[in-house]
Amino acid sequence: MEQRHLGRTGLRVSRIGLGTLTWGRDTDEHDAADMLKTFWEAGGTLVDTADVYGDGEAEYLLGRLMDGLVPRRDLVISTKAGSVPDPERRVDGSRGHLLAALDASLARLGTDHVDLWQIHAFDPGTPLEETLHALDLAVSSGRARYVGVADFCGWQLAKAATWQLAAPGRTPLAGTQLEYSLLQRGAEREVLPAALDLGVGLLPSSPLGRGVLTGKYRHTTPADSRGASEHLAPFVEPYLDDTASHIVDAVTTAADGLAVTPLQVALAWVRDRPGVAAPVVGARNAQQLTAALSVEALSLPDEICRALDDVSAPVHRYPDHDWSTL
């Protein structure tokens, strides 16, 4: 699999990443092992997790698999901290919480460092410089090799990245993670322009529109899908409207014309967008993952990309609209 640099850093990642959101909860150890081995054998390196996935079980499971299935040195492990399962305070970006969370992640993963450590969300209750100082300490102590953020909006990313570039000794942000697909192009409004300008690589989450872009929801909701899951159905439901249906139809038409699958078309589109380093794909089993990894051989023709751009174009208007054309 092709490797790409994450932002303006020396960190190289496979251009498709493996997500572990459901590991330890909906995905058992057998399926996780099959997926990790399949991913590794295909040349995949980037494995994305977080301390809150499965209440820590995703990291614990990944650590066990690295202990005997896939060599740690062959993987780029990315984890996140800052989200907390507390209804009173859903985000904690304090230095104390973040560093304690990192130590707990390392213990679960069974490793002395992670390759990429990301702040999971912006915390308005903590000074940003305190949050970012935790990133510097993680790198200077050797517990993290590179750092980034996740789910930061445009101004938050720009402020954080600029702060890290403003003084010697601070660690530049390598990456930012945000939902991005043909069904959710909000990142293009401010996050992607900021990331491109500041040298931060984008790791799109939910690049298949929470599974909707595969076309499996066109006529019904499969019984074994996330849309039929009690706790994940609300996650899928926003992308089952008429607007999404129109985009899925266009993806399906493109796939038919290219003799490939809608999944391959949707994933190739987001993988090759400017500023994107590696979409992070979550799969239910090795068969699904293999289908996603088959996109490695596909590059979309320019006319297909333009058609998909047009059919999925978000309406931003002011202040993004180019009023000089009116």
XYZ file of N, CA and C in Angstrom, residues 76-313:
714
model
N 1.782 1.950 12.774
C 1.734 3.334 13.249
C 0.487 3.433 14.120
N 0.685 3.461 15.429
C -0.436 3.458 16.358
C -0.818 4.885 16.711
N -2.076 5.209 16.479
C -2.615 6.526 16.811
C -3.720 6.360 17.842
N -3.613 7.089 18.940
C -4.706 7.084 19.911
C -5.034 8.504 20.327
N -6.121 8.643 21.056
C -6.635 9.960 21.411
C -6.998 10.012 22.891
N -6.998 11.223 23.443
C -7.398 11.436 24.832
C -8.105 12.776 24.936
N -8.944 12.896 25.934
C -9.645 14.172 26.163
C -11.141 14.015 26.283
N -11.721 13.004 25.622
C -13.144 12.719 25.799
C -13.320 11.930 27.091
N -14.353 12.245 27.844
C -14.608 11.539 29.100
C -16.074 11.114 29.162
N -16.359 9.927 29.695
C -17.739 9.440 29.778
C -18.468 10.045 30.975
N -18.462 11.350 31.056
C -19.076 12.072 32.180
C -20.069 13.083 31.627
N -21.369 12.908 31.879
C -22.367 13.828 31.318
C -22.192 15.264 31.800
N -21.512 15.444 32.937
C -21.292 16.797 33.453
C -20.143 17.493 32.737
N -19.169 16.706 32.244
C -18.025 17.278 31.534
C -17.565 16.267 30.506
N -18.009 16.449 29.287
C -17.751 15.445 28.256
C -16.340 15.564 27.674
N -15.661 16.692 27.917
C -14.313 16.910 27.404
C -13.438 17.413 28.536
N -12.224 16.895 28.637
C -11.272 17.358 29.641
C -9.912 17.506 28.979
N -9.551 18.739 28.678
C -8.273 19.016 28.037
C -7.221 19.497 29.010
N -7.426 19.269 30.309
C -6.429 19.692 31.296
C -5.165 18.843 31.154
N -4.045 19.446 31.486
C -2.769 18.738 31.365
C -2.752 17.477 32.225
N -3.273 17.578 33.442
C -3.275 16.427 34.333
C -4.071 15.269 33.781
N -5.272 15.551 33.292
C -6.102 14.479 32.745
C -5.453 13.866 31.510
N -4.946 14.688 30.609
C -4.411 14.180 29.355
C -3.205 13.286 29.576
N -2.277 13.708 30.417
C -1.078 12.906 30.635
C -1.388 11.607 31.378
N -2.335 11.672 32.311
C -2.755 10.440 32.985
C -3.432 9.498 31.998
N -4.233 10.060 31.095
C -4.908 9.245 30.084
C -3.902 8.604 29.141
N -2.845 9.342 28.789
C -1.819 8.783 27.915
C -1.114 7.609 28.595
N -0.775 7.765 29.857
C -0.131 6.668 30.579
C -1.038 5.432 30.619
N -2.335 5.653 30.827
C -3.277 4.535 30.858
C -3.385 3.874 29.480
N -3.364 4.686 28.427
C -3.406 4.128 27.069
C -2.183 3.271 26.797
N -1.014 3.747 27.182
C 0.212 2.987 26.954
C 0.175 1.655 27.690
N -0.377 1.673 28.904
C -0.481 0.425 29.673
C -1.403 -0.567 28.977
N -2.550 -0.086 28.482
C -3.481 -0.981 27.794
C -2.890 -1.500 26.486
N -2.181 -0.633 25.779
C -1.595 -1.017 24.501
C -0.349 -1.886 24.665
N 0.230 -1.886 25.841
C 1.420 -2.685 26.074
C 2.635 -2.175 25.329
N 2.761 -0.860 25.216
C 3.874 -0.256 24.493
C 4.378 0.945 25.275
N 5.619 1.358 24.989
C 6.168 2.507 25.714
C 5.937 3.827 24.991
N 5.353 3.761 23.778
C 5.062 5.003 23.063
C 3.969 4.754 22.019
N 3.297 5.835 21.646
C 2.409 5.796 20.490
C 3.033 6.663 19.407
N 2.716 6.343 18.174
C 3.306 7.085 17.066
C 2.611 8.421 16.849
N 1.315 8.464 17.121
C 0.555 9.707 16.987
C -0.424 9.794 18.150
N -0.359 10.883 18.888
C -1.277 11.113 20.012
C -2.070 12.368 19.720
N -3.405 12.260 19.780
C -4.273 13.371 19.404
C -5.188 13.782 20.557
N -5.411 15.084 20.657
C -6.431 15.602 21.563
C -7.781 15.344 20.914
N -8.668 14.643 21.632
C -9.895 14.133 21.016
C -10.928 15.211 20.728
N -10.882 16.312 21.462
C -11.867 17.377 21.250
C -11.368 18.655 21.911
N -11.873 19.777 21.457
C -11.509 21.074 22.022
C -12.230 21.270 23.348
N -11.495 21.717 24.354
C -12.058 21.938 25.687
C -12.103 23.438 25.966
N -13.289 24.061 25.889
C -13.383 25.506 26.139
C -13.137 25.870 27.593
N -13.136 24.878 28.485
C -12.941 25.151 29.902
C -11.492 25.112 30.349
N -10.579 24.790 29.430
C -9.155 24.738 29.748
C -8.401 25.651 28.783
N -7.462 26.459 29.273
C -6.666 27.278 28.353
C -5.997 26.407 27.297
N -6.085 26.821 26.054
C -5.551 25.997 24.971
C -4.056 25.745 25.143
N -3.336 26.746 25.653
C -1.893 26.555 25.813
C -1.579 25.459 26.836
N -2.448 25.259 27.827
C -2.256 24.163 28.776
C -2.461 22.819 28.087
N -3.515 22.711 27.294
C -3.773 21.482 26.541
C -2.604 21.150 25.624
N -2.120 22.159 24.915
C -1.032 21.932 23.966
C 0.283 21.618 24.667
N 0.458 22.141 25.870
C 1.670 21.829 26.624
C 1.745 20.329 26.928
N 0.582 19.699 27.132
C 0.560 18.255 27.353
C 1.124 17.516 26.137
N 0.852 18.018 24.922
C 1.407 17.410 23.721
C 2.929 17.519 23.716
N 3.435 18.692 24.077
C 4.884 18.880 24.121
C 5.535 17.936 25.126
N 4.915 17.806 26.296
C 5.463 16.922 27.325
C 5.438 15.465 26.876
N 4.395 15.077 26.161
C 4.306 13.695 25.676
C 5.442 13.379 24.717
N 5.768 14.334 23.850
C 6.851 14.120 22.884
C 8.212 14.184 23.572
N 8.416 15.179 24.415
C 9.729 15.329 25.061
C 10.048 14.159 25.993
N 9.011 13.525 26.534
C 9.218 12.364 27.416
C 9.334 11.058 26.656
N 9.114 11.097 25.329
C 9.221 9.891 24.520
C 7.967 9.050 24.481
N 6.887 9.520 25.129
C 5.668 8.722 25.151
C 4.866 8.841 23.857
N 5.118 9.877 23.089
C 4.481 10.054 21.779
C 5.530 10.558 20.805
N 5.459 10.079 19.572
C 6.413 10.522 18.556
C 5.906 11.765 17.813
N 4.610 11.791 17.535
C 3.988 12.919 16.842
C 2.644 13.198 17.514
N 2.115 14.415 17.285
C 0.877 14.807 17.956
C -0.074 15.498 16.982
N -1.345 15.542 17.390
C -2.350 16.203 16.572
C -3.610 16.448 17.374
N -4.668 16.782 16.669
C -5.954 17.067 17.300
C -7.046 16.371 16.504
N -8.224 16.295 17.091
C -9.376 15.686 16.418
C -10.623 16.499 16.731
N -11.493 16.611 15.752
C -12.778 17.303 15.917
C -12.608 18.746 16.354
N -11.540 19.407 15.911
C -11.376 20.849 16.086
C -11.981 21.530 14.857
N -12.712 22.607 15.060
C -13.217 23.379 13.925
C -12.069 24.225 13.367
N -12.346 25.018 12.334
C -11.289 25.731 11.632
C -10.487 26.678 12.493
N -11.177 27.543 13.242
C -10.426 28.522 14.040
C -9.662 27.854 15.173
N -10.227 26.775 15.716
C -9.539 26.062 16.792
C -8.267 25.394 16.278
N -8.358 24.763 15.114
C -7.180 24.139 14.521
C -6.130 25.193 14.183
N -6.557 26.296 13.573
C -5.608 27.339 13.180
C -4.912 27.932 14.405
N -5.667 28.157 15.474
C -5.071 28.713 16.692
C -4.077 27.739 17.295
N -4.455 26.458 17.377
C -3.579 25.449 17.975
C -2.313 25.268 17.146
N -2.456 25.119 15.835
C -1.293 24.885 14.980
C -0.358 26.088 14.977
N -0.930 27.293 14.966
C -0.112 28.510 14.970
C 0.641 28.646 16.283
N -0.030 28.336 17.397
C 0.628 28.389 18.701
C 1.831 27.453 18.737
N 1.677 26.272 18.196
C 2.765 25.293 18.216
C 3.933 25.692 17.322
N 3.657 26.511 16.329
C 4.714 26.971 15.432
C 5.358 28.271 15.902
N 4.798 28.869 16.958
C 5.180 30.232 17.330
C 6.471 30.325 18.131
N 6.924 29.237 18.728
C 8.113 29.312 19.581
C 8.926 28.028 19.468
N 10.246 28.124 19.526
C 11.090 26.930 19.507
C 10.764 26.024 20.684
N 10.868 24.722 20.454
C 10.622 23.771 21.517
C 9.219 23.212 21.552
N 8.294 23.869 20.883
C 6.948 23.330 20.779
C 6.872 22.339 19.616
N 6.003 21.368 19.753
C 5.900 20.311 18.746
C 4.820 20.658 17.727
N 5.164 20.821 16.466
C 4.142 21.132 15.457
C 3.092 20.029 15.373
N 1.866 20.420 15.078
C 0.804 19.434 14.883
C 1.045 18.691 13.575
N 0.990 17.365 13.646
C 1.173 16.554 12.447
C -0.142 16.312 11.725
N -1.217 16.087 12.501
C -2.473 15.709 11.872
C -3.685 16.224 12.606
N -4.795 16.201 11.891
C -6.094 16.492 12.488
C -7.094 15.488 11.946
N -7.983 15.037 12.800
C -8.961 14.014 12.412
C -10.358 14.613 12.472
N -11.123 14.378 11.423
C -12.453 14.975 11.313
C -13.264 14.164 10.309
N -14.566 14.096 10.538
C -15.416 13.393 9.584
C -15.396 14.101 8.235
N -15.209 13.313 7.172
C -15.121 13.886 5.829
C -15.486 12.806 4.824
N -16.481 13.100 3.986
C -16.917 12.162 2.951
C -17.759 12.921 1.952
N -18.227 12.218 0.944
C -19.134 12.834 -0.025
C -20.441 13.275 0.624
N -20.788 12.695 1.767
C -22.005 13.093 2.470
C -21.749 14.149 3.542
N -20.485 14.400 3.854
C -20.156 15.390 4.873
C -18.880 16.117 4.450
N -19.083 17.246 3.770
C -17.951 18.002 3.248
C -17.714 19.291 4.023
N -18.207 19.344 5.251
C -18.035 20.539 6.067
C -16.588 20.887 6.336
N -15.703 19.890 6.310
C -14.277 20.157 6.550
C -13.697 21.108 5.517
N -14.320 21.175 4.335
C -13.789 22.010 3.267
C -14.014 23.495 3.521
N -14.909 23.827 4.440
C -15.232 25.231 4.678
C -14.051 25.975 5.301
N -13.495 25.446 6.393
C -12.388 26.130 7.057
C -11.280 25.175 7.520
N -11.630 23.949 7.892
C -10.622 23.049 8.456
C -9.562 22.680 7.418
N -9.971 22.242 6.240
C -8.999 21.858 5.222
C -8.130 23.019 4.770
N -8.694 24.206 4.510
C -7.815 25.324 4.157
C -6.794 25.637 5.244
N -7.210 25.587 6.509
C -6.274 25.826 7.605
C -5.209 24.747 7.649
N -5.622 23.489 7.496
C -4.681 22.378 7.553
C -3.653 22.465 6.425
N -4.118 22.764 5.224
C -3.210 22.879 4.088
C -2.220 24.015 4.296
N -2.687 25.138 4.799
C -1.823 26.304 4.985
C -0.778 26.067 6.068
N -1.157 25.325 7.111
C -0.286 25.146 8.269
C 0.468 23.821 8.264
N 0.310 23.045 7.210
C 1.073 21.810 7.095
C 0.587 20.686 7.972
N -0.721 20.625 8.208
C -1.323 19.592 9.045
C -2.072 18.611 8.133
N -1.802 17.327 8.271
C -2.463 16.332 7.428
C -3.824 15.954 7.971
N -4.787 15.730 7.083
C -6.146 15.363 7.495
C -6.322 13.849 7.455
N -6.857 13.309 8.561
C -7.221 11.902 8.651
C -8.743 11.816 8.705
N -9.403 11.650 7.565
C -10.868 11.641 7.564
C -11.434 10.428 8.300
N -12.361 10.671 9.210
C -13.122 9.587 9.817
C -14.451 9.457 9.087
N -15.083 8.306 9.211
C -16.343 8.003 8.502
C -16.272 8.374 7.022
N -15.217 7.950 6.307
C -15.081 8.343 4.900
C -16.136 7.727 3.992
N -16.863 6.720 4.493
C -17.937 6.102 3.707
C -19.305 6.596 4.155
N -19.336 7.797 4.752
C -20.624 8.360 5.157
C -21.358 7.465 6.126
N -20.598 6.959 7.141
C -21.159 6.074 8.172
C -21.752 4.803 7.566
N -21.172 4.397 6.425
C -21.595 3.181 5.737
C -22.637 3.396 4.658
N -23.237 4.580 4.628
C -24.338 4.832 3.688
C -23.848 4.853 2.246
N -22.610 5.329 2.010
C -22.100 5.448 0.649
C -21.794 4.102 0.000
N -21.833 3.027 0.768
C -21.663 1.703 0.162
C -22.902 1.288 -0.624
N -24.012 1.991 -0.402
C -25.255 1.670 -1.095
C -26.108 0.640 -0.397
N -25.658 0.136 0.755
C -26.405 -0.956 1.386
C -27.722 -0.513 2.001
N -27.916 0.802 2.156
C -29.169 1.296 2.733
C -30.130 1.841 1.671
N -29.837 1.608 0.405
C -30.654 2.207 -0.650
C -32.106 1.742 -0.603
N -32.327 0.485 -0.282
C -33.679 -0.068 -0.334
C -34.192 -0.543 1.018
N -33.277 -0.883 1.919
C -33.686 -1.386 3.227
C -32.519 -1.238 4.197
N -32.736 -1.558 5.447
C -31.672 -1.526 6.455
C -31.277 -2.960 6.780
N -30.077 -3.383 6.360
C -29.655 -4.770 6.635
C -29.643 -5.063 8.135
N -30.055 -6.240 8.485
C -30.195 -6.606 9.896
C -28.863 -6.594 10.630
N -27.762 -6.834 9.910
C -26.455 -6.885 10.565
C -25.668 -5.585 10.409
N -26.337 -4.503 10.014
C -25.647 -3.229 9.782
C -25.700 -2.339 11.013
N -24.879 -1.279 10.989
C -24.910 -0.299 12.077
C -26.270 0.374 12.168
N -26.930 0.547 11.025
C -28.231 1.189 11.014
C -29.292 0.395 11.744
N -29.035 -0.912 11.939
C -29.980 -1.763 12.658
C -29.553 -1.973 14.108
N -28.414 -1.410 14.478
C -27.906 -1.551 15.840
C -28.563 -0.530 16.757
N -28.945 -0.963 17.932
C -29.667 -0.080 18.853
C -28.870 1.164 19.206
N -27.560 1.005 19.452
C -26.784 2.163 19.880
C -26.091 2.892 18.731
N -26.053 2.300 17.522
C -25.421 2.978 16.394
C -26.415 3.501 15.363
N -27.684 3.085 15.444
C -28.690 3.574 14.496
C -28.795 5.103 14.486
N -28.770 5.781 15.647
C -28.822 7.252 15.625
C -27.611 7.875 14.935
N -26.495 7.155 14.885
C -25.284 7.625 14.215
C -25.470 7.602 12.695
N -26.210 6.625 12.185
C -26.404 6.456 10.742
C -27.579 7.288 10.227
N -28.600 7.427 11.035
C -29.879 8.000 10.611
C -29.784 9.366 9.916
N -28.904 10.303 10.346
C -28.852 11.605 9.666
C -28.483 11.526 8.193
N -27.871 10.416 7.753
C -27.444 10.287 6.372
C -28.383 9.407 5.543
N -29.595 9.276 6.008
C -30.576 8.490 5.269
C -31.680 9.369 4.694
N -31.369 10.644 4.442
C -32.377 11.566 3.913
C -32.315 11.619 2.383
N -33.170 12.461 1.795
C -33.259 12.526 0.335
C -31.980 13.069 -0.295
N -31.334 14.038 0.365
C -30.095 14.597 -0.171
C -29.023 13.523 -0.265
N -28.883 12.755 0.800
C -27.899 11.672 0.797
C -28.244 10.630 -0.259
N -29.523 10.326 -0.414
C -29.948 9.331 -1.393
C -29.545 9.740 -2.806
N -29.665 11.030 -3.109
C -29.281 11.545 -4.428
C -27.784 11.348 -4.671
N -26.974 11.599 -3.638
C -25.524 11.436 -3.765
C -25.160 9.959 -3.908
N -25.811 9.106 -3.127
C -25.538 7.669 -3.204
C -25.896 7.144 -4.595
N -26.975 7.636 -5.172
C -27.347 7.223 -6.528
C -26.246 7.597 -7.526
N -25.677 8.793 -7.363
C -24.607 9.231 -8.264
C -23.360 8.367 -8.095
N -23.036 8.019 -6.862
C -21.882 7.151 -6.600
C -22.108 5.776 -7.231
N -23.325 5.264 -7.100
C -23.653 3.962 -7.677
C -23.563 3.987 -9.200
N -24.028 5.063 -9.800
C -23.941 5.207 -11.259
C -22.484 5.237 -11.710
N -21.655 5.987 -10.984
C -20.225 6.041 -11.315
C -19.586 4.662 -11.176
N -19.951 3.949 -10.121
C -19.387 2.621 -9.889
C -19.776 1.664 -11.011
N -21.024 1.724 -11.428
C -21.478 0.855 -12.521
C -20.685 1.142 -13.795
N -20.443 2.426 -14.058
C -19.710 2.798 -15.266
C -18.258 2.367 -15.246
N -17.680 2.280 -14.045
C -16.278 1.897 -13.913
C -16.108 0.410 -13.615
N -17.220 -0.308 -13.467
C -17.203 -1.739 -13.123
C -16.496 -1.978 -11.789
N -16.781 -1.095 -10.817
C -16.271 -1.252 -9.457
C -17.448 -1.109 -8.499
N -17.184 -1.052 -7.221
C -18.264 -0.936 -6.240
C -18.444 0.508 -5.780
N -19.634 0.862 -5.273
C -19.819 2.204 -4.702
C -18.830 2.487 -3.576
N -18.528 1.472 -2.765
C -17.546 1.651 -1.692
C -16.211 2.129 -2.262
N -15.744 1.506 -3.325
C -14.456 1.879 -3.904
C -14.487 3.303 -4.446
N -15.575 3.684 -5.077
C -15.686 5.043 -5.629
C -15.664 6.081 -4.512
N -16.481 5.868 -3.487
C -16.571 6.836 -2.399
C -15.250 6.968 -1.654
N -14.573 5.838 -1.434
C -13.321 5.863 -0.681
C -12.185 6.459 -1.509
N -12.145 6.150 -2.788
C -11.111 6.723 -3.652
C -11.269 8.235 -3.749
N -12.518 8.705 -3.781
C -12.764 10.153 -3.870
C -12.162 10.876 -2.670
N -12.447 10.421 -1.473
C -11.962 11.131 -0.287
C -10.470 10.902 -0.084
N -9.970 9.731 -0.413
C -8.537 9.432 -0.253
C -7.670 10.399 -1.043
N -8.142 10.798 -2.208
C -7.324 11.599 -3.106
C -7.675 13.079 -3.100
N -8.429 13.535 -2.102
C -8.710 14.961 -1.969
C -7.461 15.692 -1.483
N -7.265 16.942 -1.885
C -6.093 17.703 -1.422
C -6.062 17.795 0.100
N -4.889 17.543 0.676
C -4.720 17.657 2.114
C -4.986 16.394 2.888
N -5.587 15.398 2.241
C -5.913 14.148 2.933
C -4.690 13.246 2.978
N -4.390 12.731 4.167
C -3.290 11.775 4.316
C -3.808 10.347 4.249
N -4.844 10.047 5.052
C -5.340 8.675 5.091
C -6.738 8.620 5.682
N -7.746 8.245 4.898
C -9.065 7.993 5.491
C -8.990 6.812 6.450
N -9.708 6.901 7.555
C -9.722 5.832 8.548
C -11.009 5.033 8.380
N -10.865 3.762 8.051
C -12.002 2.906 7.719
C -12.295 1.948 8.873
N -13.529 1.909 9.298
C -13.972 0.921 10.270
C -14.745 -0.171 9.562
N -14.415 -1.412 9.829
C -15.091 -2.543 9.183
C -15.616 -3.493 10.240
N -16.616 -4.283 9.878
C -17.198 -5.244 10.807
C -16.407 -6.543 10.840
N -15.786 -6.891 9.710
C -15.023 -8.141 9.638
C -13.977 -8.022 8.540
N -13.159 -9.058 8.388
C -12.061 -9.028 7.425
C -12.569 -8.953 5.989
N -13.720 -9.538 5.721
C -14.271 -9.477 4.365
C -14.600 -8.044 3.982
N -15.245 -7.312 4.891
C -15.538 -5.905 4.623
C -14.259 -5.099 4.456
N -13.271 -5.365 5.300
C -12.020 -4.628 5.221
C -11.310 -4.901 3.900
N -11.308 -6.146 3.468
C -10.682 -6.489 2.192
C -11.321 -5.718 1.049
N -12.638 -5.565 1.101
C -13.341 -4.795 0.071
C -12.871 -3.349 0.063
N -12.642 -2.783 1.253
C -12.170 -1.402 1.332
C -10.729 -1.285 0.839
N -9.895 -2.230 1.208
C -8.486 -2.169 0.822
C -8.289 -2.356 -0.681
N -9.272 -2.924 -1.353
C -9.163 -3.118 -2.800
C -9.156 -1.790 -3.557
N -9.452 -0.706 -2.882
C -9.446 0.616 -3.516
C -8.036 1.042 -3.890
N -7.024 0.363 -3.357
C -5.628 0.727 -3.636
C -5.348 0.782 -5.128
N -5.998 -0.064 -5.900
C -5.724 -0.134 -7.340
C -6.548 0.855 -8.151
N -7.419 1.632 -7.495
C -8.353 2.503 -8.222
C -7.982 3.976 -8.102
N -7.941 4.638 -9.235
C -7.855 6.104 -9.293
C -9.026 6.577 -10.147
N -9.807 7.479 -9.618
C -11.001 7.933 -10.341
C -10.632 8.860 -11.495
N -11.260 8.692 -12.657
C -11.058 9.631 -13.762
C -11.505 11.044 -13.348
N -10.880 12.043 -13.927
C -11.182 13.434 -13.574
C -12.656 13.764 -13.769
N -13.259 13.238 -14.842
C -14.659 13.585 -15.103
C -15.591 12.991 -14.043
N -15.235 11.829 -13.514
C -16.019 11.232 -12.432
C -15.881 12.070 -11.171
N -14.661 12.493 -10.858
C -14.442 13.344 -9.680
C -15.240 14.631 -9.785
N -15.225 15.240 -10.955
C -15.965 16.499 -11.122
C -17.462 16.281 -10.949
N -17.977 15.189 -11.497
C -19.406 14.902 -11.366
C -19.786 14.679 -9.900
N -18.954 13.959 -9.162
C -19.237 13.726 -7.736
C -19.086 15.011 -6.939
N -18.113 15.827 -7.303
C -17.966 17.130 -6.646
C -19.240 17.942 -6.801
N -19.768 17.958 -8.018
C -20.951 18.783 -8.305
C -22.180 18.281 -7.553
N -22.405 16.971 -7.572
C -23.631 16.440 -6.984
C -23.618 16.539 -5.459
N -22.430 16.597 -4.871
C -22.332 16.633 -3.410
C -21.905 17.987 -2.871
N -21.812 18.979 -3.741
C -21.259 20.278 -3.341
C -22.061 20.899 -2.202
